[in-house]
Amino acid sequence: MNQNTTPLLDAIDKLIETRPAYFRIPGHRLTEGVSQRWTDKVGKQIFAYDVTETPYTDDLHSPEGPIAKAQELLSELYQSDESYFLVNGTTCGNEAMILSSAVDKEKLLVARNAHKSAMMGMIMSGAEPCYVMPEVLHEWGIQGGISPQSVRAALEANRDCKAFFMVSPTYYGVVSDVEEIAKICHEYGAMLLVDEAHGGHVYFHEELPKGALQAGADMCVQSMHKVTGALTQSSVLHVKTTLPLDNERLVTNLHLVQSTSPNYLLMTSLDCARYELAMHGGEMQQKALELARSARERIRRIEGFDCMGKEVEGQDAVYAIDETRLVISAKGLGLGGYELEELLFEKYAVNMELADSENVLAIITYANEREDIERLIRACEEISREYTKHMQEKEPFSAKMLPMTEQVMTPREAYFAKTIDCDWNKAVGEIAGEMIAPYPPGIPIVYPGERITQEIWNYLEQYRLQKCHIHGSRDGKLEVIKIIK
């Protein structure tokens, strides 16, 4: 196929050129009905691309024209069997993968560092989870990889598992040995489902880790908005498997979890992001790598700072790291991650992707410029000069070491069970009626249906005291929790 094309963009262009008398949704009528307060700032023309299904523009839920061709181009680029546009983010792709692999109390092996969307998929499908714990990079206070040995042990203990759901790369750029894990899964007749939200770019440079599809995953989902030029909420799902998979059921499940009014701005951004990767992917990733490597080297020379690098490969099931992720610590200055993030944002207008108790995370892409790196470095240097005079090591916050849980009910059973509110200080021993997931990164510490042990309570209390935002908790502060009645 000719990757030097953008079929959906071109189809919308053709529609706009007809200057239609427009009586379809959306109500803003292309360029004329959007608030002038907004158009005075950004102009009108982009809104002409916010259209709906027409004879020119195809239908995501039954594609035969430009959307079908755009998905075929995407599939060819990633060398998949099938590829699908997602307009509800990677969340809906993860849900569709689970719905297509394990239902009605069939067992699903799940990496315990999975995003909360895995729980949502299990609530919808009724799958019964069995868990694999990630290793821990103690020096950095973050989760490491998933070891192939732990996957084999879990599948040996649960030979009826239909699939294994895992995350690689993680938010922090940690990559597990997906190739070996895929071999083990297939040995047990289980599909490998990979949440590759943070890895859609790794296929385009030999110095980046191998992608999940290249390593043998049966299905994976990628957040193209996280790492390429697609708009927020734009993701894709790829299938590449020799195991039995009902593709018609997968498509039906995508209909279940996606909007019936798919946004054409999002789909066009996927079409254009694919085009850019096809035409310029190597140089785009080369630029990102050069910027990230330069930043990492310079940050490591700043007193009190450190930045994680390839030296962690081979430790704690870390098979490889994505060097475009900068995990930055100022522990040598006595600064935790939340404090450092606040300083960078409030004083220097340097916006980091996330903070945890010990680190901040910067994601470097092809769209960053040298000036972005210079501002980050100058801010770190100034912080170092200010804090060095009262430098002191702090006791590390160990809340990355996930405690084991006791599953009393499946996520689906718990979701539909009767619940009551419980004061957080009285929650030990109770069965959670909701998930508890510090955000970011949105990884549930407690799933609905799991008992809140003293160890888990102590673990989560550290997050609460640090005023972390909590997803799942009704007030976002973990003062009250829903428990099973």
Short mmCIF file of C-alpha atoms in Angstrom, two decimals:
data_model
loop_
_atom_site.label_atom_id
_atom_site.label_comp_id
_atom_site.label_asym_id
_atom_site.label_seq_id
_atom_site.Cartn_x
_atom_site.Cartn_y
_atom_site.Cartn_z
CA MET A 1 0.00 0.00 0.00
CA ASN A 2 1.03 3.61 -0.45
CA GLN A 3 1.79 4.96 3.02
CA ASN A 4 2.21 8.43 1.52
CA THR A 5 -1.57 8.94 1.67
CA THR A 6 -4.13 10.13 4.24
CA PRO A 7 -7.44 8.65 3.04
CA LEU A 8 -9.67 9.97 5.81
CA LEU A 9 -8.20 13.48 5.75
CA ASP A 10 -8.58 13.54 1.96
CA ALA A 11 -12.19 12.34 2.17
CA ILE A 12 -13.14 15.13 4.57
CA ASP A 13 -11.35 17.63 2.33
CA LYS A 14 -13.50 16.43 -0.56
CA LEU A 15 -16.65 16.91 1.53
CA ILE A 16 -15.64 20.44 2.56
CA GLU A 17 -14.89 21.36 -1.05
CA THR A 18 -18.53 20.67 -1.98
CA ARG A 19 -19.55 23.54 0.35
CA PRO A 20 -22.60 21.52 1.45
CA ALA A 21 -25.93 22.75 2.72
CA TYR A 22 -25.38 20.82 5.93
CA PHE A 23 -28.30 19.29 7.82
CA ARG A 24 -26.38 16.54 9.62
CA ILE A 25 -24.93 16.32 13.09
CA PRO A 26 -22.94 18.08 14.57
CA GLY A 27 -25.06 21.13 15.18
CA HIS A 28 -22.29 23.69 14.76
CA ARG A 29 -22.52 23.27 10.96
CA LEU A 30 -18.81 22.93 10.22
CA THR A 31 -17.31 26.43 10.74
CA GLU A 32 -20.26 28.64 11.63
CA GLY A 33 -21.76 27.52 14.93
CA VAL A 34 -18.82 27.33 17.32
CA SER A 35 -18.61 30.03 20.00
CA GLN A 36 -16.90 33.16 18.70
CA ARG A 37 -15.05 33.44 21.99
CA TRP A 38 -13.26 30.26 20.97
CA THR A 39 -12.88 30.90 17.24
CA ASP A 40 -11.41 34.37 17.93
CA LYS A 41 -8.54 32.55 19.62
CA VAL A 42 -8.04 29.54 17.34
CA GLY A 43 -9.74 30.30 14.05
CA LYS A 44 -12.61 28.44 12.38
CA GLN A 45 -11.21 26.05 9.81
CA ILE A 46 -10.33 23.12 12.11
CA PHE A 47 -14.01 22.81 13.05
CA ALA A 48 -14.91 22.04 9.44
CA TYR A 49 -13.27 18.65 10.00
CA ASP A 50 -15.63 17.82 12.88
CA VAL A 51 -18.15 15.97 10.73
CA THR A 52 -20.15 12.76 10.92
CA GLU A 53 -20.86 9.75 8.69
CA THR A 54 -21.47 10.86 5.09
CA PRO A 55 -21.04 9.11 1.72
CA TYR A 56 -17.57 10.67 1.62
CA THR A 57 -16.42 10.04 5.20
CA ASP A 58 -17.35 6.38 5.93
CA ASP A 59 -18.58 4.82 9.19
CA LEU A 60 -16.22 3.58 11.93
CA HIS A 61 -18.71 0.90 12.99
CA SER A 62 -19.02 -0.51 9.47
CA PRO A 63 -16.05 0.85 7.50
CA GLU A 64 -15.89 0.32 3.76
CA GLY A 65 -14.27 3.51 2.48
CA PRO A 66 -11.57 5.89 3.77
CA ILE A 67 -11.70 4.67 7.39
CA ALA A 68 -11.28 1.08 6.21
CA LYS A 69 -8.35 2.11 4.04
CA ALA A 70 -6.78 4.16 6.86
CA GLN A 71 -7.00 1.13 9.16
CA GLU A 72 -5.44 -1.09 6.49
CA LEU A 73 -2.55 1.34 6.15
CA LEU A 74 -2.12 1.27 9.93
CA SER A 75 -2.15 -2.53 9.90
CA GLU A 76 0.49 -2.66 7.18
CA LEU A 77 2.72 -0.20 9.02
CA TYR A 78 2.64 -2.23 12.25
CA GLN A 79 2.58 -5.58 10.40
CA SER A 80 -0.56 -6.76 12.18
CA ASP A 81 -3.35 -9.01 10.94
CA GLU A 82 -5.95 -6.33 11.70
CA SER A 83 -5.83 -2.84 13.19
CA TYR A 84 -8.68 -0.72 14.52
CA PHE A 85 -9.13 2.97 15.33
CA LEU A 86 -10.24 3.71 18.91
CA VAL A 87 -11.94 6.97 19.84
CA ASN A 88 -12.53 6.15 23.52
CA GLY A 89 -8.83 5.84 24.32
CA THR A 90 -6.77 2.79 25.19
CA THR A 91 -9.26 2.14 27.99
CA CYS A 92 -11.86 0.84 25.52
CA GLY A 93 -9.21 -1.22 23.70
CA ASN A 94 -8.19 -2.93 26.92
CA GLU A 95 -11.83 -3.62 27.70
CA ALA A 96 -12.40 -5.08 24.22
CA MET A 97 -9.34 -7.35 24.46
CA ILE A 98 -10.56 -8.77 27.78
CA LEU A 99 -14.16 -9.13 26.56
CA SER A 100 -12.81 -11.06 23.56
CA SER A 101 -10.69 -13.48 25.58
CA ALA A 102 -12.24 -14.37 28.96
CA VAL A 103 -15.90 -14.20 30.07
CA ASP A 104 -18.30 -15.63 32.69
CA LYS A 105 -15.76 -16.66 35.35
CA GLU A 106 -13.21 -17.91 32.86
CA LYS A 107 -9.79 -17.21 34.30
CA LEU A 108 -7.71 -14.24 33.18
CA LEU A 109 -4.13 -13.82 34.35
CA VAL A 110 -3.53 -10.13 35.09
CA ALA A 111 -0.32 -8.27 35.91
CA ARG A 112 -0.99 -6.48 39.16
CA ASN A 113 0.44 -3.23 37.76
CA ALA A 114 -2.29 -3.12 35.11
CA HIS A 115 -4.23 0.08 34.50
CA LYS A 116 -7.71 0.32 36.02
CA SER A 117 -9.24 -0.27 32.58
CA ALA A 118 -8.35 -3.95 33.03
CA MET A 119 -10.66 -4.01 36.03
CA MET A 120 -13.38 -2.36 33.95
CA GLY A 121 -12.97 -5.06 31.32
CA MET A 122 -13.32 -7.77 33.96
CA ILE A 123 -16.44 -6.15 35.39
CA MET A 124 -18.02 -6.23 31.94
CA SER A 125 -16.79 -9.70 30.96
CA GLY A 126 -17.19 -11.49 34.30
CA ALA A 127 -13.66 -12.89 34.04
CA GLU A 128 -12.10 -14.23 37.21
CA PRO A 129 -8.66 -12.66 37.74
CA CYS A 130 -5.51 -14.41 38.86
CA TYR A 131 -2.62 -12.05 39.53
CA VAL A 132 1.07 -11.81 38.76
CA MET A 133 3.06 -9.35 40.84
CA PRO A 134 5.66 -7.05 39.23
CA GLU A 135 9.17 -6.86 40.59
CA VAL A 136 10.30 -3.67 42.34
CA LEU A 137 13.21 -1.37 41.50
CA HIS A 138 13.98 -0.51 45.11
CA GLU A 139 16.59 2.13 44.30
CA TRP A 140 14.00 4.15 42.43
CA GLY A 141 10.91 3.15 44.40
CA ILE A 142 9.05 2.12 41.24
CA GLN A 143 7.75 -1.14 39.85
CA GLY A 144 10.06 -3.15 37.67
CA GLY A 145 9.09 -5.71 35.07
CA ILE A 146 7.06 -8.91 35.05
CA SER A 147 9.38 -11.91 35.12
CA PRO A 148 8.76 -14.79 32.70
CA GLN A 149 9.26 -17.19 35.63
CA SER A 150 6.36 -15.64 37.55
CA VAL A 151 4.11 -15.92 34.48
CA ARG A 152 5.03 -19.59 34.04
CA ALA A 153 4.35 -20.32 37.71
CA ALA A 154 0.96 -18.59 37.54
CA LEU A 155 -0.08 -20.42 34.38
CA GLU A 156 1.10 -23.71 35.81
CA ALA A 157 -1.12 -23.10 38.84
CA ASN A 158 -4.02 -21.94 36.65
CA ARG A 159 -3.82 -24.00 33.48
CA ASP A 160 -7.31 -22.96 32.43
CA CYS A 161 -6.36 -19.28 32.05
CA LYS A 162 -7.57 -17.97 28.70
CA ALA A 163 -5.11 -15.08 28.45
CA PHE A 164 -2.52 -12.98 30.23
CA PHE A 165 -3.02 -9.20 30.39
CA MET A 166 0.12 -7.13 31.02
CA VAL A 167 1.58 -3.62 30.58
CA SER A 168 4.78 -2.99 28.61
CA PRO A 169 6.33 -0.44 28.47
CA THR A 170 5.10 0.92 31.78
CA TYR A 171 4.50 4.60 32.43
CA TYR A 172 8.14 4.78 33.53
CA GLY A 173 9.42 3.17 30.33
CA VAL A 174 10.12 -0.24 31.90
CA VAL A 175 9.88 -3.07 29.35
CA SER A 176 9.42 -6.72 30.33
CA ASP A 177 10.71 -9.70 28.35
CA VAL A 178 7.55 -9.82 26.24
CA GLU A 179 9.05 -12.25 23.74
CA GLU A 180 9.74 -14.90 26.37
CA ILE A 181 6.42 -14.25 28.09
CA ALA A 182 4.61 -14.70 24.75
CA LYS A 183 6.29 -18.09 24.25
CA ILE A 184 5.23 -19.20 27.72
CA CYS A 185 1.63 -18.04 27.22
CA HIS A 186 1.36 -19.85 23.89
CA GLU A 187 2.83 -22.99 25.44
CA TYR A 188 -0.18 -22.99 27.80
CA GLY A 189 -2.65 -22.06 25.05
CA ALA A 190 -3.20 -18.59 26.51
CA MET A 191 -3.28 -15.39 24.48
CA LEU A 192 -0.98 -12.51 25.41
CA LEU A 193 -2.77 -9.17 25.65
CA VAL A 194 -0.49 -6.15 26.02
CA ASP A 195 -1.48 -2.70 27.16
CA GLU A 196 1.14 -0.91 25.05
CA ALA A 197 -0.35 2.53 25.68
CA HIS A 198 3.12 4.02 26.08
CA GLY A 199 4.82 2.11 23.27
CA GLY A 200 3.34 2.97 19.89
CA HIS A 201 6.59 4.74 18.92
CA VAL A 202 9.12 2.01 19.72
CA TYR A 203 8.61 0.26 16.35
CA PHE A 204 10.38 3.03 14.50
CA HIS A 205 13.94 3.00 15.84
CA GLU A 206 16.33 0.10 16.34
CA GLU A 207 17.69 1.62 19.58
CA LEU A 208 14.25 1.54 21.20
CA PRO A 209 12.89 -1.69 22.74
CA LYS A 210 11.13 -4.23 20.55
CA GLY A 211 7.39 -3.64 20.25
CA ALA A 212 4.82 -6.05 21.67
CA LEU A 213 3.60 -7.19 18.24
CA GLN A 214 7.19 -7.80 17.14
CA ALA A 215 7.72 -9.83 20.32
CA GLY A 216 4.75 -12.16 19.81
CA ALA A 217 1.76 -10.50 21.51
CA ASP A 218 -1.62 -11.64 20.17
CA MET A 219 -3.30 -8.29 20.73
CA CYS A 220 -2.07 -4.90 21.90
CA VAL A 221 -3.47 -1.43 22.33
CA GLN A 222 -1.51 1.81 21.85
CA SER A 223 -2.31 5.36 22.95
CA MET A 224 -1.17 7.21 19.86
CA HIS A 225 -1.94 10.51 21.55
CA LYS A 226 0.65 9.78 24.24
CA VAL A 227 3.64 9.31 21.95
CA THR A 228 2.75 10.59 18.46
CA GLY A 229 0.84 13.49 16.94
CA ALA A 230 -2.69 12.10 17.42
CA LEU A 231 -5.18 14.02 19.53
CA THR A 232 -5.99 13.11 23.12
CA GLN A 233 -8.26 10.03 23.38
CA SER A 234 -7.01 8.63 20.04
CA SER A 235 -5.74 5.06 20.28
CA VAL A 236 -5.47 1.90 18.17
CA LEU A 237 -5.89 -1.84 18.68
CA HIS A 238 -3.77 -4.39 16.77
CA VAL A 239 -4.34 -8.12 16.34
CA LYS A 240 -1.63 -10.57 15.31
CA THR A 241 -2.27 -14.12 16.45
CA THR A 242 -2.24 -17.78 15.42
CA LEU A 243 -4.47 -18.73 18.37
CA PRO A 244 -8.26 -19.04 18.02
CA LEU A 245 -9.82 -15.58 18.10
CA ASP A 246 -13.33 -14.69 16.98
CA ASN A 247 -12.67 -11.50 15.03
CA GLU A 248 -16.37 -10.85 14.56
CA ARG A 249 -16.83 -10.98 18.32
CA LEU A 250 -13.90 -8.59 18.77
CA VAL A 251 -15.53 -6.10 16.39
CA THR A 252 -18.84 -6.49 18.25
CA ASN A 253 -17.05 -5.82 21.52
CA LEU A 254 -15.50 -2.68 20.05
CA HIS A 255 -19.02 -1.51 19.19
CA LEU A 256 -19.99 -2.16 22.82
CA VAL A 257 -17.24 0.01 24.32
CA GLN A 258 -16.97 2.78 21.72
CA SER A 259 -19.18 5.79 21.10
CA THR A 260 -21.81 5.51 18.38
CA SER A 261 -20.81 9.08 17.45
CA PRO A 262 -17.07 8.68 16.80
CA ASN A 263 -15.19 11.96 16.58
CA TYR A 264 -13.74 12.57 13.13
CA LEU A 265 -11.10 14.96 14.47
CA LEU A 266 -9.74 12.07 16.54
CA MET A 267 -9.85 9.60 13.64
CA THR A 268 -8.27 12.09 11.25
CA SER A 269 -5.49 12.67 13.77
CA LEU A 270 -4.85 8.91 13.78
CA ASP A 271 -4.72 8.86 9.99
CA CYS A 272 -2.23 11.74 9.97
CA ALA A 273 -0.14 10.37 12.87
CA ARG A 274 0.20 7.06 11.01
CA TYR A 275 1.29 8.96 7.89
CA GLU A 276 3.98 10.85 9.81
CA LEU A 277 5.32 7.67 11.40
CA ALA A 278 5.39 5.91 8.04
CA MET A 279 7.20 8.78 6.34
CA HIS A 280 9.40 10.11 9.15
CA GLY A 281 9.17 7.70 12.13
CA GLY A 282 12.90 6.97 12.29
CA GLU A 283 14.00 10.59 12.34
CA MET A 284 11.21 11.51 14.77
CA GLN A 285 12.43 8.93 17.29
CA GLN A 286 16.07 9.79 16.65
CA LYS A 287 15.34 13.38 17.67
CA ALA A 288 13.52 12.25 20.82
CA LEU A 289 16.37 9.92 21.77
CA GLU A 290 19.01 12.59 21.27
CA LEU A 291 17.11 15.10 23.39
CA ALA A 292 16.44 12.55 26.14
CA ARG A 293 20.00 11.26 26.24
CA SER A 294 21.39 14.77 26.44
CA ALA A 295 19.00 15.67 29.25
CA ARG A 296 19.74 12.47 31.19
CA GLU A 297 23.50 13.01 31.02
CA ARG A 298 23.25 16.64 32.13
CA ILE A 299 20.76 15.96 34.95
CA ARG A 300 23.09 13.33 36.37
CA ARG A 301 25.80 15.98 36.68
CA ILE A 302 23.60 18.25 38.83
CA GLU A 303 24.32 17.88 42.54
CA GLY A 304 21.54 16.08 44.38
CA PHE A 305 19.80 14.89 41.18
CA ASP A 306 19.77 11.55 39.39
CA CYS A 307 18.04 10.19 36.29
CA MET A 308 17.34 6.51 35.65
CA GLY A 309 19.11 4.95 32.67
CA LYS A 310 20.01 1.68 31.00
CA GLU A 311 21.98 0.56 34.05
CA VAL A 312 18.72 -0.87 35.47
CA GLU A 313 18.33 -3.30 32.58
CA GLY A 314 18.74 -6.85 33.85
CA GLN A 315 17.54 -5.90 37.32
CA ASP A 316 14.15 -6.81 38.79
CA ALA A 317 12.77 -8.26 35.53
CA VAL A 318 13.61 -5.08 33.59
CA TYR A 319 14.38 -6.41 30.13
CA ALA A 320 14.87 -2.97 28.57
CA ILE A 321 13.94 0.66 29.13
CA ASP A 322 12.57 3.29 26.79
CA GLU A 323 15.22 5.99 26.98
CA THR A 324 12.74 8.70 25.95
CA ARG A 325 11.30 8.49 29.49
CA LEU A 326 13.20 10.51 32.10
CA VAL A 327 12.68 9.28 35.65
CA ILE A 328 14.23 12.10 37.68
CA SER A 329 14.99 12.12 41.40
CA ALA A 330 16.17 14.91 43.71
CA LYS A 331 16.38 12.68 46.77
CA GLY A 332 19.95 13.85 47.25
CA LEU A 333 18.51 17.27 48.11
CA GLY A 334 15.91 15.83 50.47
CA LEU A 335 13.16 16.55 47.94
CA GLY A 336 10.44 14.00 47.22
CA GLY A 337 8.78 13.71 43.86
CA TYR A 338 5.64 15.65 44.78
CA GLU A 339 7.68 18.54 46.14
CA LEU A 340 9.92 18.56 43.07
CA GLU A 341 6.95 18.52 40.70
CA GLU A 342 5.34 21.44 42.50
CA LEU A 343 8.56 23.47 42.42
CA LEU A 344 9.09 22.84 38.72
CA PHE A 345 5.51 23.77 37.89
CA GLU A 346 4.94 26.75 40.17
CA LYS A 347 8.33 28.45 39.97
CA TYR A 348 9.66 27.48 36.53
CA ALA A 349 6.56 26.59 34.46
CA VAL A 350 8.15 23.20 33.72
CA ASN A 351 5.32 20.65 33.43
CA MET A 352 6.14 17.04 34.27
CA GLU A 353 3.92 14.10 33.30
CA LEU A 354 3.61 12.71 36.82
CA ALA A 355 5.16 12.59 40.25
CA ASP A 356 5.42 9.85 42.82
CA SER A 357 6.86 9.98 46.31
CA GLU A 358 10.46 9.84 45.06
CA ASN A 359 10.54 10.87 41.38
CA VAL A 360 9.10 12.99 38.63
CA LEU A 361 8.63 11.73 35.08
CA ALA A 362 9.27 13.62 31.85
CA ILE A 363 8.18 12.15 28.51
CA ILE A 364 10.36 13.32 25.63
CA THR A 365 8.92 13.16 22.11
CA TYR A 366 9.95 14.30 18.63
CA ALA A 367 7.84 17.44 19.20
CA ASN A 368 10.01 18.70 22.06
CA GLU A 369 12.68 21.24 21.23
CA ARG A 370 16.12 21.93 22.63
CA GLU A 371 14.71 24.92 24.52
CA ASP A 372 12.38 22.60 26.47
CA ILE A 373 15.41 20.62 27.64
CA GLU A 374 17.32 23.79 28.50
CA ARG A 375 14.45 25.05 30.66
CA LEU A 376 14.29 21.73 32.51
CA ILE A 377 18.06 21.71 33.09
CA ARG A 378 18.18 25.35 34.24
CA ALA A 379 15.32 24.70 36.67
CA CYS A 380 17.06 21.64 38.13
CA GLU A 381 20.34 23.56 38.45
CA GLU A 382 18.64 26.42 40.31
CA ILE A 383 16.81 24.01 42.60
CA SER A 384 20.11 22.26 43.32
CA ARG A 385 21.82 25.54 44.25
CA GLU A 386 18.95 26.52 46.52
CA TYR A 387 18.61 23.21 48.34
CA THR A 388 22.21 21.95 48.49
CA LYS A 389 22.94 24.09 51.53
CA HIS A 390 20.48 22.09 53.63
CA MET A 391 20.83 18.77 51.81
CA GLN A 392 19.61 15.75 53.73
CA GLU A 393 18.57 12.26 52.80
CA LYS A 394 14.95 11.40 53.56
CA GLU A 395 13.60 8.04 54.55
CA PRO A 396 12.39 6.44 51.30
CA PHE A 397 8.65 6.07 50.77
CA SER A 398 8.09 2.40 50.03
CA ALA A 399 4.58 2.51 48.59
CA LYS A 400 5.67 0.95 45.29
CA MET A 401 5.98 -2.47 46.92
CA LEU A 402 2.51 -3.79 46.23
CA PRO A 403 1.07 -5.90 49.06
CA MET A 404 -0.63 -9.18 48.28
CA THR A 405 -4.42 -9.10 48.33
CA GLU A 406 -7.20 -11.51 49.27
CA GLN A 407 -9.85 -11.81 46.56
CA VAL A 408 -13.25 -12.60 48.10
CA MET A 409 -15.43 -11.83 45.05
CA THR A 410 -14.75 -11.25 41.36
CA PRO A 411 -14.71 -7.60 40.24
CA ARG A 412 -18.06 -8.11 38.48
CA GLU A 413 -19.73 -9.69 41.55
CA ALA A 414 -18.45 -6.87 43.75
CA TYR A 415 -19.48 -4.16 41.30
CA PHE A 416 -23.11 -5.27 41.40
CA ALA A 417 -23.17 -6.06 45.14
CA LYS A 418 -24.89 -3.82 47.70
CA THR A 419 -22.46 -1.36 49.30
CA ILE A 420 -22.41 1.06 52.22
CA ASP A 421 -20.09 3.93 53.10
CA CYS A 422 -17.36 3.22 55.63
CA ASP A 423 -15.00 5.62 57.38
CA TRP A 424 -11.51 4.96 56.02
CA ASN A 425 -10.14 4.61 59.55
CA LYS A 426 -12.54 1.72 60.17
CA ALA A 427 -11.99 -0.08 56.85
CA VAL A 428 -9.48 -2.76 57.93
CA GLY A 429 -10.97 -6.21 57.44
CA GLU A 430 -13.81 -5.02 55.19
CA ILE A 431 -14.36 -6.04 51.55
CA ALA A 432 -13.89 -3.16 49.14
CA GLY A 433 -16.91 -2.22 47.05
CA GLU A 434 -14.88 0.06 44.78
CA MET A 435 -11.38 0.26 43.42
CA ILE A 436 -8.71 2.43 44.99
CA ALA A 437 -6.15 3.68 42.47
CA PRO A 438 -3.71 6.55 43.12
CA TYR A 439 -3.65 8.66 39.94
CA PRO A 440 -1.47 8.94 38.00
CA PRO A 441 -0.67 6.22 37.01
CA GLY A 442 -4.14 4.79 37.69
CA ILE A 443 -3.02 1.34 38.86
CA PRO A 444 -5.53 -0.12 41.34
CA ILE A 445 -4.08 -1.06 44.70
CA VAL A 446 -7.42 -2.56 45.70
CA TYR A 447 -9.97 -4.05 43.30
CA PRO A 448 -13.67 -4.32 44.16
CA GLY A 449 -14.19 -7.59 45.99
CA GLU A 450 -10.81 -7.64 47.77
CA ARG A 451 -10.33 -7.53 51.53
CA ILE A 452 -8.66 -4.44 52.98
CA THR A 453 -5.98 -5.96 55.18
CA GLN A 454 -3.95 -3.97 57.68
CA GLU A 455 -0.98 -4.13 55.31
CA ILE A 456 -3.00 -2.70 52.42
CA TRP A 457 -4.51 -0.03 54.67
CA ASN A 458 -1.04 1.04 55.84
CA TYR A 459 0.16 1.10 52.25
CA LEU A 460 -2.69 3.31 51.02
CA GLU A 461 -2.54 5.54 54.07
CA GLN A 462 0.85 6.79 52.86
CA TYR A 463 -0.79 8.00 49.66
CA ARG A 464 -3.68 9.57 51.58
CA LEU A 465 -1.38 11.47 53.93
CA GLN A 466 0.58 12.81 50.97
CA LYS A 467 -2.76 14.07 49.55
CA CYS A 468 -2.40 12.07 46.33
CA HIS A 469 -5.44 12.09 44.07
CA ILE A 470 -7.31 8.81 44.40
CA HIS A 471 -9.46 7.39 41.58
CA GLY A 472 -12.33 5.17 42.70
CA SER A 473 -12.76 6.88 46.03
CA ARG A 474 -15.91 9.01 45.85
CA ASP A 475 -14.30 12.12 47.33
CA GLY A 476 -10.89 11.57 45.71
CA LYS A 477 -9.31 11.86 49.16
CA LEU A 478 -9.90 8.40 50.65
CA GLU A 479 -11.72 9.66 53.74
CA VAL A 480 -14.68 7.36 53.01
CA ILE A 481 -14.73 4.06 51.12
CA LYS A 482 -17.57 1.90 49.84
CA ILE A 483 -17.57 -1.61 51.31
CA ILE A 484 -19.66 -4.69 50.52
CA LYS A 485 -22.69 -4.80 52.81
#
